[in-house]
Coordinates of C-alpha atoms in Angstrom, one line a residue:
X8 CA 52.2 299.3 -0.9
X9 CA 50.3 296.6 2.0
X10 CA 52.0 295.2 4.5
X11 CA 50.0 292.1 5.4
X12 CA 48.5 292.2 9.3
X13 CA 49.4 287.7 8.9
X14 CA 51.9 285.5 8.0
X15 CA 50.4 283.4 4.5
X16 CA 49.9 279.8 5.1
X17 CA 53.4 277.1 5.0
X18 CA 51.1 274.1 6.1
X19 CA 48.5 272.0 8.3
X20 CA 49.6 272.4 11.4
X21 CA 48.6 276.9 10.0
X22 CA 46.1 275.7 8.4
X23 CA 44.3 273.9 11.2
X24 CA 44.5 276.8 14.0
X25 CA 45.0 279.6 10.8
X26 CA 47.2 282.7 10.5
X27 CA 49.5 283.5 12.8
X28 CA 48.7 287.6 13.5
X29 CA 51.2 290.1 12.8
X30 CA 51.8 292.2 16.5
X31 CA 52.5 288.7 18.3
X32 CA 54.5 287.0 15.3
X33 CA 56.7 290.3 15.3
X34 CA 56.9 290.1 19.1
X35 CA 58.8 286.2 18.4
X36 CA 61.0 287.6 16.2
X37 CA 62.7 290.6 18.0
X38 CA 63.4 287.9 20.5
X39 CA 66.7 286.5 21.0
X40 CA 67.1 283.8 18.9
X41 CA 69.9 282.1 21.8
X42 CA 66.7 283.0 24.8
X43 CA 64.6 280.3 25.6
X44 CA 61.1 280.6 24.9
X45 CA 58.1 280.9 27.8
X46 CA 55.9 278.2 27.4
X47 CA 53.2 280.5 27.8
X48 CA 53.7 282.6 25.4
X49 CA 54.7 279.7 22.9
X50 CA 50.9 279.7 23.7
X51 CA 50.1 282.3 21.8
X52 CA 50.4 281.5 19.1
X53 CA 48.1 277.7 19.6
X54 CA 44.4 278.3 18.7
X55 CA 41.5 276.3 19.8
X56 CA 41.5 273.7 16.4
X57 CA 38.1 272.2 15.6
X58 CA 36.9 269.0 15.7
X59 CA 37.6 266.7 13.9
X60 CA 35.4 265.1 11.8
X61 CA 32.2 263.3 11.8
X62 CA 31.3 259.0 9.6
X63 CA 28.8 260.9 8.4
X64 CA 31.0 263.9 6.5
X65 CA 33.1 261.0 5.8
X66 CA 30.6 259.0 3.9
X67 CA 29.5 261.6 1.1
X68 CA 32.8 262.1 0.0
X69 CA 34.7 260.5 -2.3
X70 CA 37.4 257.0 -2.2
X71 CA 39.9 260.4 -3.4
X72 CA 39.1 263.0 -1.0
X73 CA 39.2 260.6 2.1
X74 CA 42.6 259.8 0.6
X75 CA 44.3 262.8 0.7
X76 CA 42.0 263.3 3.8
X77 CA 43.7 260.7 5.3
X78 CA 47.1 261.3 4.5
X79 CA 46.4 265.7 6.4
X80 CA 45.9 264.0 9.3
X81 CA 48.6 261.3 9.3
X82 CA 50.6 264.9 9.3
X83 CA 49.2 267.1 11.5
X84 CA 48.9 263.2 14.0
X85 CA 53.7 263.3 13.5
X86 CA 53.1 267.2 14.1
X87 CA 51.8 266.2 17.0
X88 CA 53.5 264.1 18.5
X89 CA 56.8 266.6 17.4
X90 CA 55.3 269.3 18.9
X91 CA 54.1 267.0 22.1
X92 CA 58.4 266.0 22.2
X93 CA 59.2 268.6 22.9
X94 CA 56.7 270.5 25.1
X95 CA 58.4 267.7 27.0
X96 CA 61.8 268.7 26.7
X97 CA 59.8 271.8 27.9
X98 CA 58.5 270.8 31.1
X99 CA 55.7 273.4 29.4
X100 CA 52.1 271.7 29.3
X101 CA 51.0 270.6 25.5
X102 CA 48.5 273.1 23.8
X103 CA 45.2 271.7 23.2
X104 CA 46.2 267.9 23.3
X105 CA 42.8 267.6 22.6
X106 CA 44.2 268.5 18.5
X107 CA 45.9 264.5 19.2
X108 CA 42.2 263.0 19.7
X109 CA 40.6 264.6 17.3
X110 CA 43.0 263.3 14.6
X111 CA 42.5 260.1 16.1
X112 CA 39.2 259.7 15.8
X113 CA 39.0 260.7 12.5
X114 CA 41.3 258.6 11.3
X115 CA 39.7 255.7 12.9
X116 CA 36.0 256.8 11.2
X117 CA 37.9 256.7 8.0
X118 CA 38.8 253.7 8.2
X119 CA 35.8 253.2 9.2
X120 CA 33.9 254.0 5.9
X121 CA 35.8 251.9 3.8
X122 CA 34.8 249.3 5.7

């Protein structure tokens, strides 16, 4: 049987950052559970994310698509707040901190388009 080289996508964070390479995943799994992870090593798991949605792109969407995108942004925002708190507790910089701004811009633009 063939082995998978990437993790299957399971959430919004993996959807936005892409699949985790198998060698990076194996390296993380090989570490002991009680060992505190190195923040620079953790940063390997976070690939640069895309841009926020433009209002012109949002105007071409149906109400249902905008509604779905709103909830995806809400999930992503909550994930980013959780990640920010985790990184603060480790005294480490947050990888891809610009994602919070992109999500906030998209949510604001969705509200503008719906008005």
